Amino acid sequence: MSPDGAAGQKLAVVMVGLPARGKTFVARKLQRYLAWLGYRTLWVNVGDYRRARAGAKQPAAYFAPDNTATRGEREGFATAALDDLLDWFGKGGEVGIYDATNAEPARRERILQRCASAGVSVLFVETICDDPAIITANVRQNKLGLPDYAGVRADEAFRDFQARIAQYARSYVPVADDEGSYVKLVDAGKQVITSRIEGYLPSRLVFFLMQIKPTHRPIWLSRHGESVFNVTGRIGGDAPLTGRGREYAALLAAFVQARTAHPAVWTSTLERAVDTAALMGVVPRTWRALDEIDAGICDGLTYEEIRARMPDEFAARAQDKFRYRYPRGESYADVIQRLEPVIVELERQPSPVLIVAHRAVIRVLYGYLMGKPQDECPHLLVPLHTVVQLTPTEYDYCEERFAL
Ligand code: F6P
């Protein structure tokens, strides 16, 4: 169910731009963000259709706009991907992300018409970049590893991809004001231009798009050190650290300091999290949004006590842990909504970040970063005294865990 009450509204996010301008990076970020917020979201990539149906290895000339031998075939792949996206909208999809160059106005006009007949509104997201340094880095980091270049020498693959870009550039026309609603992201987010953005969801997406930047810094997620409540099995509260918890704080500080001199450190406002980050040597940023799930009338009880005193509540939580809301407290779904500002800040944060928080909160942040379905989040394994290190890769994160 869409989280903003806009049931029945359907939005196609149509990517536009030359190759190696970060379209897939942006598309995948949007997909993950929307799915995490609870929208039924699908990403389709026309390049994948081409690779599956025509084979990955095609010379630059294959992509020439005036290559009459391949043009029909390429349009066919674009149409097949759009057909699948529209079918999925017909089955209850809410936001579809159509990832292709869509460089020519005629193609975009066809997309607009087909979406209009299916009752789907369109938001164009165009990535524009003329900075040769950014383009070269993007080709080297993200394109040479494509199946298109398996077994091809790096310098040869690089030259071929530049030639492919040049073919697309011959017929590329940026989205014009009369084509509808658009966002243009210029030079990896340095400038953002919008036109005819209306309504809650498109505005929210523009806000998110303004923050995302390609980064290479790691993110470390950790629960606080062991607290007095952890030892007695009580949930919630604001208990202090135990001796073991304080030892973990020292080990965590050494772990982070061995990897960076300038971490950003974010904690919840609760004593056990603040104290776990106290030896880090930087002033942490404390967020109420990072506080543990509010267990309402169950705060301070053990799971056994909840089961004995409120068996119906205990059973209801076991039934649907993601949606279950503690009386006068929160559900995991609520925690996601309140963590959105943290996600937005995380996306634009350039330096390594350590987040010290709590089990439910770390599960939800991890779920966002690793693209886990909402329902899985409450069941993710996040033990005490373990740092989860997530390092950005092309479009995802590489995970390592360190038990300290
Ligand atoms: O037990 C530690 C704790 O952080 C509690 O404060 C919190 O209620 C709980 O974990 C969250 O985990 P779960 O959703 O599995 O109950």
mmCIF file of N, CA and C in Angstrom, residues 269-312:
data_model
loop_
_atom_site.group_PDB
_atom_site.id
_atom_site.type_symbol
_atom_site.label_atom_id
_atom_site.label_comp_id
_atom_site.label_asym_id
_atom_site.label_seq_id
_atom_site.Cartn_x
_atom_site.Cartn_y
_atom_site.Cartn_z
ATOM 1 N N THR A 269 19.627 9.769 20.784
ATOM 2 C CA THR A 269 19.743 10.641 21.965
ATOM 3 C C THR A 269 19.848 9.813 23.245
ATOM 4 N N LEU A 270 19.820 8.486 23.139
ATOM 5 C CA LEU A 270 19.756 7.661 24.344
ATOM 6 C C LEU A 270 21.155 7.418 24.908
ATOM 7 N N GLU A 271 21.207 7.331 26.242
ATOM 8 C CA GLU A 271 22.498 7.288 26.949
ATOM 9 C C GLU A 271 23.419 6.187 26.430
ATOM 10 N N ARG A 272 22.861 4.989 26.195
ATOM 11 C CA ARG A 272 23.708 3.865 25.799
ATOM 12 C C ARG A 272 24.358 4.092 24.430
ATOM 13 N N ALA A 273 23.674 4.816 23.540
ATOM 14 C CA ALA A 273 24.251 5.089 22.212
ATOM 15 C C ALA A 273 25.263 6.231 22.297
ATOM 16 N N VAL A 274 24.901 7.274 23.023
ATOM 17 C CA VAL A 274 25.814 8.424 23.163
ATOM 18 C C VAL A 274 27.110 7.952 23.819
ATOM 19 N N ASP A 275 27.009 7.127 24.866
ATOM 20 C CA ASP A 275 28.215 6.671 25.565
ATOM 21 C C ASP A 275 29.054 5.721 24.708
ATOM 22 N N THR A 276 28.408 4.975 23.832
ATOM 23 C CA THR A 276 29.168 4.074 22.950
ATOM 24 C C THR A 276 30.030 4.871 21.973
ATOM 25 N N ALA A 277 29.568 6.084 21.635
ATOM 26 C CA ALA A 277 30.324 6.894 20.660
ATOM 27 C C ALA A 277 31.238 7.906 21.353
ATOM 28 N N ALA A 278 31.312 7.847 22.690
ATOM 29 C CA ALA A 278 31.977 8.929 23.440
ATOM 30 C C ALA A 278 33.484 8.986 23.224
ATOM 31 N N LEU A 279 34.105 7.871 22.826
ATOM 32 C CA LEU A 279 35.570 7.857 22.729
ATOM 33 C C LEU A 279 36.061 8.103 21.303
ATOM 34 N N MET A 280 35.154 8.493 20.447
ATOM 35 C CA MET A 280 35.466 8.584 19.023
ATOM 36 C C MET A 280 36.347 9.783 18.689
ATOM 37 N N GLY A 281 36.419 10.742 19.608
ATOM 38 C CA GLY A 281 37.286 11.903 19.377
ATOM 39 C C GLY A 281 36.647 12.976 18.507
ATOM 40 N N VAL A 282 35.370 12.820 18.182
ATOM 41 C CA VAL A 282 34.662 13.896 17.467
ATOM 42 C C VAL A 282 33.333 14.134 18.172
ATOM 43 N N VAL A 283 32.795 15.325 17.985
ATOM 44 C CA VAL A 283 31.492 15.605 18.612
ATOM 45 C C VAL A 283 30.417 14.926 17.771
ATOM 46 N N PRO A 284 29.672 13.982 18.367
ATOM 47 C CA PRO A 284 28.670 13.294 17.543
ATOM 48 C C PRO A 284 27.451 14.179 17.278
ATOM 49 N N ARG A 285 26.776 13.835 16.210
ATOM 50 C CA ARG A 285 25.497 14.499 15.935
ATOM 51 C C ARG A 285 24.417 13.589 16.517
ATOM 52 N N THR A 286 23.625 14.095 17.429
ATOM 53 C CA THR A 286 22.596 13.231 18.031
ATOM 54 C C THR A 286 21.248 13.491 17.362
ATOM 55 N N TRP A 287 20.610 12.403 17.023
ATOM 56 C CA TRP A 287 19.327 12.459 16.300
ATOM 57 C C TRP A 287 18.258 11.755 17.139
ATOM 58 N N ARG A 288 17.143 12.426 17.364
ATOM 59 C CA ARG A 288 16.002 11.732 17.973
ATOM 60 C C ARG A 288 15.479 10.652 17.014
ATOM 61 N N ALA A 289 15.609 10.919 15.721
ATOM 62 C CA ALA A 289 15.132 9.951 14.719
ATOM 63 C C ALA A 289 15.846 8.610 14.850
ATOM 64 N N LEU A 290 17.026 8.593 15.480
ATOM 65 C CA LEU A 290 17.763 7.328 15.624
ATOM 66 C C LEU A 290 17.414 6.587 16.919
ATOM 67 N N ASP A 291 16.527 7.152 17.740
ATOM 68 C CA ASP A 291 16.135 6.455 18.980
ATOM 69 C C ASP A 291 15.469 5.116 18.655
ATOM 70 N N GLU A 292 15.542 4.201 19.616
ATOM 71 C CA GLU A 292 14.997 2.859 19.378
ATOM 72 C C GLU A 292 13.475 2.898 19.169
ATOM 73 N N ILE A 293 12.956 1.888 18.479
ATOM 74 C CA ILE A 293 11.502 1.760 18.287
ATOM 75 C C ILE A 293 10.821 1.966 19.640
ATOM 76 N N ASP A 294 9.762 2.766 19.655
ATOM 77 C CA ASP A 294 9.063 3.078 20.909
ATOM 78 C C ASP A 294 8.121 1.909 21.229
ATOM 79 N N ALA A 295 8.417 1.202 22.309
ATOM 80 C CA ALA A 295 7.612 0.017 22.644
ATOM 81 C C ALA A 295 6.349 0.378 23.448
ATOM 82 N N GLY A 296 6.043 1.673 23.569
ATOM 83 C CA GLY A 296 4.787 2.110 24.189
ATOM 84 C C GLY A 296 4.581 1.505 25.562
ATOM 85 N N ILE A 297 3.409 0.883 25.762
ATOM 86 C CA ILE A 297 3.092 0.335 27.081
ATOM 87 C C ILE A 297 3.971 -0.873 27.437
ATOM 88 N N CYS A 298 4.735 -1.362 26.469
ATOM 89 C CA CYS A 298 5.613 -2.514 26.740
ATOM 90 C C CYS A 298 7.031 -2.083 27.109
ATOM 91 N N ASP A 299 7.293 -0.789 27.056
ATOM 92 C CA ASP A 299 8.650 -0.307 27.327
ATOM 93 C C ASP A 299 9.111 -0.761 28.717
ATOM 94 N N GLY A 300 10.296 -1.301 28.814
ATOM 95 C CA GLY A 300 10.855 -1.719 30.108
ATOM 96 C C GLY A 300 10.503 -3.145 30.502
ATOM 97 N N LEU A 301 9.666 -3.820 29.699
ATOM 98 C CA LEU A 301 9.302 -5.216 30.024
ATOM 99 C C LEU A 301 10.222 -6.184 29.270
ATOM 100 N N THR A 302 10.233 -7.444 29.711
ATOM 101 C CA THR A 302 10.911 -8.484 28.931
ATOM 102 C C THR A 302 9.867 -9.084 27.969
ATOM 103 N N TYR A 303 10.350 -9.812 26.935
ATOM 104 C CA TYR A 303 9.398 -10.441 25.998
ATOM 105 C C TYR A 303 8.509 -11.430 26.756
ATOM 106 N N GLU A 304 9.071 -12.127 27.756
ATOM 107 C CA GLU A 304 8.287 -13.082 28.549
ATOM 108 C C GLU A 304 7.154 -12.372 29.299
ATOM 109 N N GLU A 305 7.491 -11.228 29.894
ATOM 110 C CA GLU A 305 6.461 -10.458 30.629
ATOM 111 C C GLU A 305 5.358 -9.988 29.679
ATOM 112 N N ILE A 306 5.746 -9.573 28.463
ATOM 113 C CA ILE A 306 4.722 -9.126 27.501
ATOM 114 C C ILE A 306 3.812 -10.311 27.157
ATOM 115 N N ARG A 307 4.429 -11.465 26.910
ATOM 116 C CA ARG A 307 3.644 -12.650 26.557
ATOM 117 C C ARG A 307 2.661 -13.020 27.672
ATOM 118 N N ALA A 308 3.119 -12.938 28.946
ATOM 119 C CA ALA A 308 2.266 -13.332 30.077
ATOM 120 C C ALA A 308 1.166 -12.295 30.348
ATOM 121 N N ARG A 309 1.514 -10.992 30.258
ATOM 122 C CA ARG A 309 0.535 -9.962 30.643
ATOM 123 C C ARG A 309 -0.358 -9.523 29.496
ATOM 124 N N MET A 310 0.175 -9.574 28.257
ATOM 125 C CA MET A 310 -0.614 -9.080 27.109
ATOM 126 C C MET A 310 -0.509 -10.090 25.963
ATOM 127 N N PRO A 311 -1.089 -11.303 26.170
ATOM 128 C CA PRO A 311 -0.895 -12.349 25.150
ATOM 129 C C PRO A 311 -1.399 -11.942 23.766
ATOM 130 N N ASP A 312 -2.469 -11.127 23.722
ATOM 131 C CA ASP A 312 -2.992 -10.740 22.397
ATOM 132 C C ASP A 312 -1.997 -9.849 21.657
#
